[in-house]
Coordinates of C-alpha atoms in Angstrom, one line a residue:
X1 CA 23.6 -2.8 -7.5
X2 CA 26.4 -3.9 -4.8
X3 CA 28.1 -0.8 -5.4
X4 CA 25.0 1.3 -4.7
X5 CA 24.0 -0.5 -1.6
X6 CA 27.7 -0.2 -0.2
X7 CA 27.5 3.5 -0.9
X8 CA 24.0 3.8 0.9
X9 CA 25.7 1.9 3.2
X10 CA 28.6 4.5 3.5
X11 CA 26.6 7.5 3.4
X12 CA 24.2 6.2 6.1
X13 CA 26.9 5.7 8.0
X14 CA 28.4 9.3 8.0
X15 CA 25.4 11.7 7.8
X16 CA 22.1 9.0 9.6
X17 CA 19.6 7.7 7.9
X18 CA 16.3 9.9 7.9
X19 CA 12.8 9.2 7.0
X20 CA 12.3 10.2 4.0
X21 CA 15.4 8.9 2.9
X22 CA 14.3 5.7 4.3
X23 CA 10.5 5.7 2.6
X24 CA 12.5 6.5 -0.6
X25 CA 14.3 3.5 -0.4
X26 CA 11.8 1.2 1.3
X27 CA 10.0 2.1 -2.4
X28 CA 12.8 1.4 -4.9
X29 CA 13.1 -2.4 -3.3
X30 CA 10.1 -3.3 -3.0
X31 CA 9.2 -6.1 -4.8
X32 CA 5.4 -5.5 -4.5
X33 CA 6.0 -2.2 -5.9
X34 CA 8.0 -3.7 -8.9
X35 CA 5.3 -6.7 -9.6
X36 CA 2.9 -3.8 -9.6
X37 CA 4.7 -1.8 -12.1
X38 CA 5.2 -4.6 -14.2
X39 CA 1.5 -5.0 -14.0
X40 CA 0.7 -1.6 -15.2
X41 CA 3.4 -1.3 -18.1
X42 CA 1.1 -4.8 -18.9
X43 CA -2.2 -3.1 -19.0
X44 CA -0.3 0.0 -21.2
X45 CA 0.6 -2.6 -23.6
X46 CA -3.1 -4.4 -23.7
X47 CA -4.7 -0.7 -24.0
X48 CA -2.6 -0.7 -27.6
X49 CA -3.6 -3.8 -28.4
X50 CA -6.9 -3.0 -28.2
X51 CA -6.5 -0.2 -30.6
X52 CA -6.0 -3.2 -33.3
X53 CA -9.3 -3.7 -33.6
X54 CA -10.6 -0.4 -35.3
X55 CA -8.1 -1.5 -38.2
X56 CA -8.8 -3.4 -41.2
X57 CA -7.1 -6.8 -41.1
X58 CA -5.4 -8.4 -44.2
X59 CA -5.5 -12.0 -44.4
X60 CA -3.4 -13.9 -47.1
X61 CA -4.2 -17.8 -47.6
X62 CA -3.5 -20.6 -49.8
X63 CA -5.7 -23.8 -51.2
X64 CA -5.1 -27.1 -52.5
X65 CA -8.3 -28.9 -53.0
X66 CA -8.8 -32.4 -54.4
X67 CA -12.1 -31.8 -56.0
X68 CA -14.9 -34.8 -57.2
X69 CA -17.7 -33.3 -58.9
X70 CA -21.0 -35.5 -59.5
X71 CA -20.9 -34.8 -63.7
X72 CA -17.1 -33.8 -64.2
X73 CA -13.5 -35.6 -64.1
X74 CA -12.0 -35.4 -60.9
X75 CA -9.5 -32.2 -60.7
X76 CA -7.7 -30.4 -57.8
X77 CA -7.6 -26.7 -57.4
X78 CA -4.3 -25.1 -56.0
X79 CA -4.6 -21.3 -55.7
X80 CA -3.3 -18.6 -53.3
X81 CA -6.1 -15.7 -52.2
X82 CA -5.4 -12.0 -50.6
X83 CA -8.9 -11.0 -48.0
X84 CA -8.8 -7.6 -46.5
X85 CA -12.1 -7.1 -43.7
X86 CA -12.8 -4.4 -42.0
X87 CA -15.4 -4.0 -39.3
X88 CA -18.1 -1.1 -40.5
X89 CA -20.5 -1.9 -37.4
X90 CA -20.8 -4.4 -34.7
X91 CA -22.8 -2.7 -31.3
X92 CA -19.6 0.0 -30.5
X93 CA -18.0 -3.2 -29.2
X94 CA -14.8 -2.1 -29.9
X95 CA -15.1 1.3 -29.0
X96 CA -15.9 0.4 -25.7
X97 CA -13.7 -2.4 -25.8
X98 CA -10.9 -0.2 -25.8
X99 CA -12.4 2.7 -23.8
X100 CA -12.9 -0.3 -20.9
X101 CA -8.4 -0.9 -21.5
X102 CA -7.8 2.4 -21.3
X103 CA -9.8 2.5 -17.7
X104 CA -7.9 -0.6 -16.9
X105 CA -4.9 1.0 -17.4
X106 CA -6.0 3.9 -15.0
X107 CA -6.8 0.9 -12.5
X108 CA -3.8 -0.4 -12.9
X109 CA -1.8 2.9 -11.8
X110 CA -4.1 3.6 -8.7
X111 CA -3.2 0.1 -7.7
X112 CA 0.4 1.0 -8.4
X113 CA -0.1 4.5 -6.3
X114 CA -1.8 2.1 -3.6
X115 CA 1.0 -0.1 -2.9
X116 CA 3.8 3.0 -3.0
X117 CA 1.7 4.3 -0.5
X118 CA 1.2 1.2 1.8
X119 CA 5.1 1.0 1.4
X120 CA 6.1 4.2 2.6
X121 CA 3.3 4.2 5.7
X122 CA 5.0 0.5 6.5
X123 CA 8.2 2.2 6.3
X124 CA 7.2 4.7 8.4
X125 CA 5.5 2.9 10.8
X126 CA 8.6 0.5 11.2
X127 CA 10.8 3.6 11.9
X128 CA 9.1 5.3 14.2
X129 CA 8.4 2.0 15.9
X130 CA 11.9 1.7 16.5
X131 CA 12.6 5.3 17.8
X132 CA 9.7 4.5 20.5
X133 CA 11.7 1.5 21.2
X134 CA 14.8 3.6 21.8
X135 CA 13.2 5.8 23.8
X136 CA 11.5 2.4 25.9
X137 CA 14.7 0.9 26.3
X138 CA 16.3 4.1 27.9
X139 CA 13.5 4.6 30.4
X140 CA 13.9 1.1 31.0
X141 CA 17.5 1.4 31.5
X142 CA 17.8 4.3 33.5
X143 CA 14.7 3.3 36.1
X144 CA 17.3 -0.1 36.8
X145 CA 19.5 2.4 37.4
X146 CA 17.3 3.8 40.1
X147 CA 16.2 0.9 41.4
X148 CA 20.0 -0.1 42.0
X149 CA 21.1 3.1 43.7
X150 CA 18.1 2.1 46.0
X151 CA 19.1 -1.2 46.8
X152 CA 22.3 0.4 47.8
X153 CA 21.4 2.5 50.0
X154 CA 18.8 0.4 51.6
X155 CA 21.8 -2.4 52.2
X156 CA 23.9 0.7 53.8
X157 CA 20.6 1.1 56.1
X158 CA 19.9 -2.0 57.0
X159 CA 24.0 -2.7 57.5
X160 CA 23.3 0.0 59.7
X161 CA 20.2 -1.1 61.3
X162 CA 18.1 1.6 59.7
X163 CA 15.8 -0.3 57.7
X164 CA 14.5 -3.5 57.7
X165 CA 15.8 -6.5 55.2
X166 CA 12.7 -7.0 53.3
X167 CA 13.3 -3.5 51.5
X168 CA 16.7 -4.9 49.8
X169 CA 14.9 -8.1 49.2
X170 CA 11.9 -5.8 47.4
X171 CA 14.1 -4.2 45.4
X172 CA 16.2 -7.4 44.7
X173 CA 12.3 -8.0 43.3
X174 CA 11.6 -4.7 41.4
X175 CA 15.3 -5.7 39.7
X176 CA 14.4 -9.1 38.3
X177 CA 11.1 -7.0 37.1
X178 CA 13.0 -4.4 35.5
X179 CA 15.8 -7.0 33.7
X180 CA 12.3 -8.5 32.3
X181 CA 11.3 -5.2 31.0
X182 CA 14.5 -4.2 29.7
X183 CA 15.0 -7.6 27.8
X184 CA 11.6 -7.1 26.2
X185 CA 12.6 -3.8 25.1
X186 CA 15.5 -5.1 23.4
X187 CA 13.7 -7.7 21.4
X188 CA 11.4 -5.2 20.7
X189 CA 14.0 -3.4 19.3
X190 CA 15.7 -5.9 17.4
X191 CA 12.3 -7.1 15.7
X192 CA 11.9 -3.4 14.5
X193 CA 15.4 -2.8 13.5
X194 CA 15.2 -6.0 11.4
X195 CA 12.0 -5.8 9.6
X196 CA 13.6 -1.8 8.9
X197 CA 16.5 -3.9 7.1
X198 CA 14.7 -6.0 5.5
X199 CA 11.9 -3.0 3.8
X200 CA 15.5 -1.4 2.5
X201 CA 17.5 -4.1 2.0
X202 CA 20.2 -2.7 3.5
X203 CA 21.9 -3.3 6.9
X204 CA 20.8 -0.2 9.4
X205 CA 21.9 0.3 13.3
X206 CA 19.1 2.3 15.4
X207 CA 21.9 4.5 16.3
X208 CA 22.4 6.6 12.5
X209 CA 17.9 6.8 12.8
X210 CA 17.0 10.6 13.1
X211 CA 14.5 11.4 15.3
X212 CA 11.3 13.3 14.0
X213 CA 9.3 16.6 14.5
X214 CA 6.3 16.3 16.3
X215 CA 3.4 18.7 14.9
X216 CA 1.7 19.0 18.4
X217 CA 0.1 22.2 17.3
X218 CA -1.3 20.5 14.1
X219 CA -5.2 20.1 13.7
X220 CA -7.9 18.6 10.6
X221 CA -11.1 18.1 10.1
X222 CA -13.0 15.3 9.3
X223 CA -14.6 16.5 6.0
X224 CA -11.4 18.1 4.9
X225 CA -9.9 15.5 4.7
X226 CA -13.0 13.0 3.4
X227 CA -13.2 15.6 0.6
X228 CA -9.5 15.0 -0.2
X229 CA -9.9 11.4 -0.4
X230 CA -12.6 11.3 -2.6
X231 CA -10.8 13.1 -5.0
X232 CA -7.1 12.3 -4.4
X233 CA -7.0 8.7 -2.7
X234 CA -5.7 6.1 -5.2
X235 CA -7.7 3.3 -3.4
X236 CA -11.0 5.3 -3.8
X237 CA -9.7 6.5 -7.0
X238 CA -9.3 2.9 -8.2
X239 CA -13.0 1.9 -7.2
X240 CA -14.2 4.9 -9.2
X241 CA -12.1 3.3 -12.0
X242 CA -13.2 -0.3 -11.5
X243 CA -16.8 1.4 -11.9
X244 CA -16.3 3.2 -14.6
X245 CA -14.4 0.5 -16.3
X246 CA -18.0 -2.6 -15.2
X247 CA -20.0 0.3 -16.8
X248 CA -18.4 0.2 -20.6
X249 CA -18.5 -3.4 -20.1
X250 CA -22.0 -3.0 -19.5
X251 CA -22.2 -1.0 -22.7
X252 CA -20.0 -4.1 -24.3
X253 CA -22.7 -6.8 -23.2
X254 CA -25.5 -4.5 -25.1
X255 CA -23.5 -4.6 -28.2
X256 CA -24.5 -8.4 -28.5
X257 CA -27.5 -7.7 -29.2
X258 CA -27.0 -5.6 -32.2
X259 CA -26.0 -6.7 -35.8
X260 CA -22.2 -6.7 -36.9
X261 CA -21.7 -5.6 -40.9
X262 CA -18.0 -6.0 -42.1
X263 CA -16.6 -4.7 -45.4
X264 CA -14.4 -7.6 -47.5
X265 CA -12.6 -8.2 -50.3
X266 CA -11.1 -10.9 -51.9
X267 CA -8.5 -11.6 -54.7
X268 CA -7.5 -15.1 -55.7
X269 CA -4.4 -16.2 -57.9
X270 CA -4.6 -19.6 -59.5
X271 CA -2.3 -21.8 -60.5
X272 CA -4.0 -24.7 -62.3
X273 CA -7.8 -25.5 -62.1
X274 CA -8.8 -22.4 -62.3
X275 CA -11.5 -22.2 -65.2
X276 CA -13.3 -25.3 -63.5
X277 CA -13.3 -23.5 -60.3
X278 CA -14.2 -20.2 -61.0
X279 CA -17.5 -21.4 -62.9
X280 CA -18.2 -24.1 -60.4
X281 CA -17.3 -22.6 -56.9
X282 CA -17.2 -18.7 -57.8
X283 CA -13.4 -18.7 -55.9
X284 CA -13.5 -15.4 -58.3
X285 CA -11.9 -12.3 -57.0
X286 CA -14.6 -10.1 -55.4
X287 CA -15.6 -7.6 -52.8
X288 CA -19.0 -7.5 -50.5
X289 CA -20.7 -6.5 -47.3
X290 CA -21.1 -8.8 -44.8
X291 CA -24.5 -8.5 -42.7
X292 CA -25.0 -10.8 -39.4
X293 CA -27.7 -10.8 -37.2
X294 CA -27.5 -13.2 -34.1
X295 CA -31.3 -13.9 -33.4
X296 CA -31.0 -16.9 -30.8
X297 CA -27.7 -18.2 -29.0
X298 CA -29.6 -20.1 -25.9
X299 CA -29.9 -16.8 -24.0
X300 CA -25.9 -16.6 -23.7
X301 CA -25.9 -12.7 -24.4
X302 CA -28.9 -12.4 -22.2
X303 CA -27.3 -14.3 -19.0
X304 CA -24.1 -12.2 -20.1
X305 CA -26.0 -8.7 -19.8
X306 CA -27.3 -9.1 -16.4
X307 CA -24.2 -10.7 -14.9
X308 CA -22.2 -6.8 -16.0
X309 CA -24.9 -5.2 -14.9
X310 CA -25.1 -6.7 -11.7
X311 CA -21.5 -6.4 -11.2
X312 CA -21.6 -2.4 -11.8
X313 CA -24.1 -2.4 -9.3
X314 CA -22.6 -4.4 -6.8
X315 CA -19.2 -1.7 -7.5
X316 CA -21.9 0.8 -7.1
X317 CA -22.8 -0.3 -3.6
X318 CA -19.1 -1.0 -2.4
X319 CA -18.2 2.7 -3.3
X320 CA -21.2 3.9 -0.8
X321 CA -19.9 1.7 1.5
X322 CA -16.8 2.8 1.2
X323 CA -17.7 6.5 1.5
X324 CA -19.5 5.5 5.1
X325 CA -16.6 3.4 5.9
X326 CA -14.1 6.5 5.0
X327 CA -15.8 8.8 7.1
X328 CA -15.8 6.2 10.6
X329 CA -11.9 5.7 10.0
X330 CA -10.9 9.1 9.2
X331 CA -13.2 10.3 12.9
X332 CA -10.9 7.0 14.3
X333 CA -7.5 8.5 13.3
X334 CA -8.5 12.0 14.7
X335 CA -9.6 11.0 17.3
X336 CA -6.6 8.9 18.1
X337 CA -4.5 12.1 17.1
X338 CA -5.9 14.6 19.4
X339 CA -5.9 12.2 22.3
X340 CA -2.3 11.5 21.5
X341 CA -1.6 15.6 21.6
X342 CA -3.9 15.9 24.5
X343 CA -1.7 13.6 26.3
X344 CA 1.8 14.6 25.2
X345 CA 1.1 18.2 26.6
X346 CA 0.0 16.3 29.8
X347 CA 2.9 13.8 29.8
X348 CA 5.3 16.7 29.4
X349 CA 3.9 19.0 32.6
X350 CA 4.1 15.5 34.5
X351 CA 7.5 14.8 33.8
X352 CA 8.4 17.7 35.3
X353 CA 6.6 17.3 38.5
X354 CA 7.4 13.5 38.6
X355 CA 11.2 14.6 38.6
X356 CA 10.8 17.3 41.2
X357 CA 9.1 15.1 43.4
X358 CA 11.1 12.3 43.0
X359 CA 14.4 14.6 43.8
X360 CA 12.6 15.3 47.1
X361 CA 11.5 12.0 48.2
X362 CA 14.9 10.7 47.4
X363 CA 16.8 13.7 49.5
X364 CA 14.3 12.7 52.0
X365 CA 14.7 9.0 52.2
X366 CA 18.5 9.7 51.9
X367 CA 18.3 11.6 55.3
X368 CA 16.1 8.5 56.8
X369 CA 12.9 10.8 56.8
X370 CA 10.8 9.5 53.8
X371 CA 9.6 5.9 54.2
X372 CA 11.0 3.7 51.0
X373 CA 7.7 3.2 50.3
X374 CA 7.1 6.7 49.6
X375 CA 10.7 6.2 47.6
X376 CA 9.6 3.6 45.7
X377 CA 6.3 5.3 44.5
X378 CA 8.3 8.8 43.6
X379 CA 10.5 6.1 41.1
X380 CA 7.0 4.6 40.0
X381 CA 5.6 7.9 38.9
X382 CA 8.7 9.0 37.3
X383 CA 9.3 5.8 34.9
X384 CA 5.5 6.2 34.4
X385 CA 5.6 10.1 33.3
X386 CA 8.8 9.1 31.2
X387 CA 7.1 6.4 29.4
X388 CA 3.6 8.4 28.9
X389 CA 5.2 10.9 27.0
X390 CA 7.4 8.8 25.1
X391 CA 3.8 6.3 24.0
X392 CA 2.2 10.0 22.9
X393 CA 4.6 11.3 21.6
X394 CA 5.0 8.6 18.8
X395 CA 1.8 8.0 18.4
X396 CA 1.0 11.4 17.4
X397 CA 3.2 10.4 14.4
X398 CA 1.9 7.4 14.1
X399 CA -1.3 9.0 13.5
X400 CA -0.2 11.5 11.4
X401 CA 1.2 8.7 9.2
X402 CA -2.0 7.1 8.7
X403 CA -3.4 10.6 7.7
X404 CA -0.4 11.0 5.2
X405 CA -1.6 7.6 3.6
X406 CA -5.7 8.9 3.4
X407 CA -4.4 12.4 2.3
X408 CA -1.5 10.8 0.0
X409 CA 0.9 13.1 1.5
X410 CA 4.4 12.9 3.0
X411 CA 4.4 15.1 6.1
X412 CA 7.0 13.6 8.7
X413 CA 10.8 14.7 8.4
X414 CA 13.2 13.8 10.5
X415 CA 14.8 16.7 12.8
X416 CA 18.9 17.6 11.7
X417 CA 20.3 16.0 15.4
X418 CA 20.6 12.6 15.1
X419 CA 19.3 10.5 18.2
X420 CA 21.6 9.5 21.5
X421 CA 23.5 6.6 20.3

């Protein structure tokens, strides 16, 4: 295991780490992942069981008896008996019985699907939450860098009597502000880059992330992508199986009601006492049918009956809700995707104005003809068009992440360039 983490390690190192590679390894250390797996190879292992009961079973048994009967000598029987039974009828218990462990089994590797999915969109969620606050911390870095060329040359102006000294003691201000802001990026940073480390269990630096293709021309629609849930989701897939599985124990709870016959047969082999207690307690070798009729157990099976039927219903109900509730999320994280796109397109026309007209206004204020307020608001709009297209651009993945996880697909690579470092 060392060796393999040192070589991830290694070849993170030299080539980046992208996102798939990262989802990929997010799921193999998972320890959710693995307590669910372990769950499932469980419920593979209780479906076999299960199959035990449509075989005969084969009992072998021994007595020792100290006998007393009321007109006869006290005597002790000491024998040793073979019983084979096997189960002719008893209400398709067992058919459903193992039916219901083969549908637990199913469950079992929805839930299994469920949390490799929940995985990988916490993966990518995490790593695209730390390219945004790459991107944040470079805005935030380079508008400090602004703000000090400003405070520079409104010192050289008021040295030269220019300007007056409150505009180096605003900037002074807008400074402190923008140390504040660049801190909080930072921590932002680190909190992202450790909670990466700690999904893969490796060491990572921001610096070997790859950045990712944005699908800005990318569209869905809403029943598209309900109709694909419905049928490909392992959370909906799992209620379906839940459902299916509270039905055959419905089907189980009926069988109560109905006799049980079993087929058995005995052999005994004794070893003294044996005349006495083959004419006085008929311990002879024999075979029989065994009929059984419960006709009263205090309303147990009864109680038991409505209590499964009850719960498939309640499933019943929680899968319609689910189907409304599937419909209002899916209309959520469309929305939220085609706002995102809406506003990277505008982000990236006002990027370009905001740096044009912040080139002017600082020519201008350079030459003592714009006012620094003017200055100050060119540098305002500019960190504000930076950071606009940075927020949609990552949440347009962000988005499309959550749609990855309803559709169970894998859609966001990373581009070959690696980031600035």
């Amino acid at each position: 295991m060392k060796i393999w983490v040192l070589w991830l390690v290694c070849l993170q190192a030299c080539f980046g780490l992208d996102i798939q590679e990262a989802i990929a390894q997010a799921i193999k250390n998972s320890d959710k992942i693995k307590s669910q797996n372990y769950l499932y190879e469980k419920s593979q292992h209780d479906a076999n069981a299960k199959l035990a009961t449509l075989m005969p079973k084969l009992d072998f048994g021994y007595i020792f008896s100290y006998n007393i009967p009321g007109e006869s000598p006290d005597y002790f029987l000491n024998s040793f008996n073979l019983t084979g039974r096997y189960n002719l009828f008893n209400g398709l218990k067992d058919y459903y019985t193992i039916k219901d462990s083969k549908q637990a089994q199913k469950s079992q590797e929805y839930a299994l699907q469920t949390q490799i999915a929940d995985v990988a969109l916490e993966t990518k969620i995490t790593y695209i939450s730390i390219l945004k606050a790459i991107d944040t911390l470079q805005i935030a870095q380079q508008s400090k860098k602004l703000l000090q060329a400003q405070k520079k040359k409104a010192q050289q102006f008021y040295n030269q009597g220019f300007r007056a000294k409150n505009e180096v003691l605003s900037v002074e201000v807008l400074i402190a502000n923008a140390d504040i802001t660049l801190k909080n990026s930072q921590l932002n940073l680190e909190y992202f880059k450790n909670t990466l480390s700690t999904l893969l269990g490796i060491p990572i630096s921001p610096a070997d992330l790859q950045d990712i293709a944005i699908p800005t021309e990318k569209s869905f629609k809403t029943e598209d992508i309900l109709q694909k849930v419905l049928s490909e989701n392992p959370d909906y897939l799992r209620l379906q199986s839940l459902l299916q599985s509270a039905a055959f124990e419905v089907n189980i709870a009926k069988g109560a009601f109905l006799p049980t016959i079993d087929a058995v047969a005995s052999k005994f082999w004794y070893i003294n006492g044996g005349s006495i207690a083959r004419t006085s307690y008929a311990l002879q070798s024999q075979a029989r049918i065994v009929f059984s009729w419960n006709i009263f157990d205090g309303l147990s099976d009864q109680h038991n009956y409505q209590a499964k039927k009850l719960y498939y219903l309640s499933l019943l109900s929680k899968i319609n809700q689910s189907k409304k509730d599937l419909r209002i999320q899916i209309n959520k994280i469309l929305n939220e995707f085609d706002l995102a796109k809406e506003q990277f397109k505008v982000a990236s026309i006002s990027l370009k104005q905001a740096e044009e007209n912040y080139r002017i206004v600082n020519n201008r204020y350079n030459q003592n003809i714009a006012t620094y307020t003017e200055l100050l608001n060119a540098q305002f709009l500019l960190t504000t068009a930076k950071t606009n297209i940075t927020q949609s651009k990552y949440e347009i993945a962000i988005s499309l992440a959550k749609i990855d996880r309803l559709l169970n697909t894998n859609s966001i690579e990373s581009e070959t360039s690696q980031i600035e470092k």
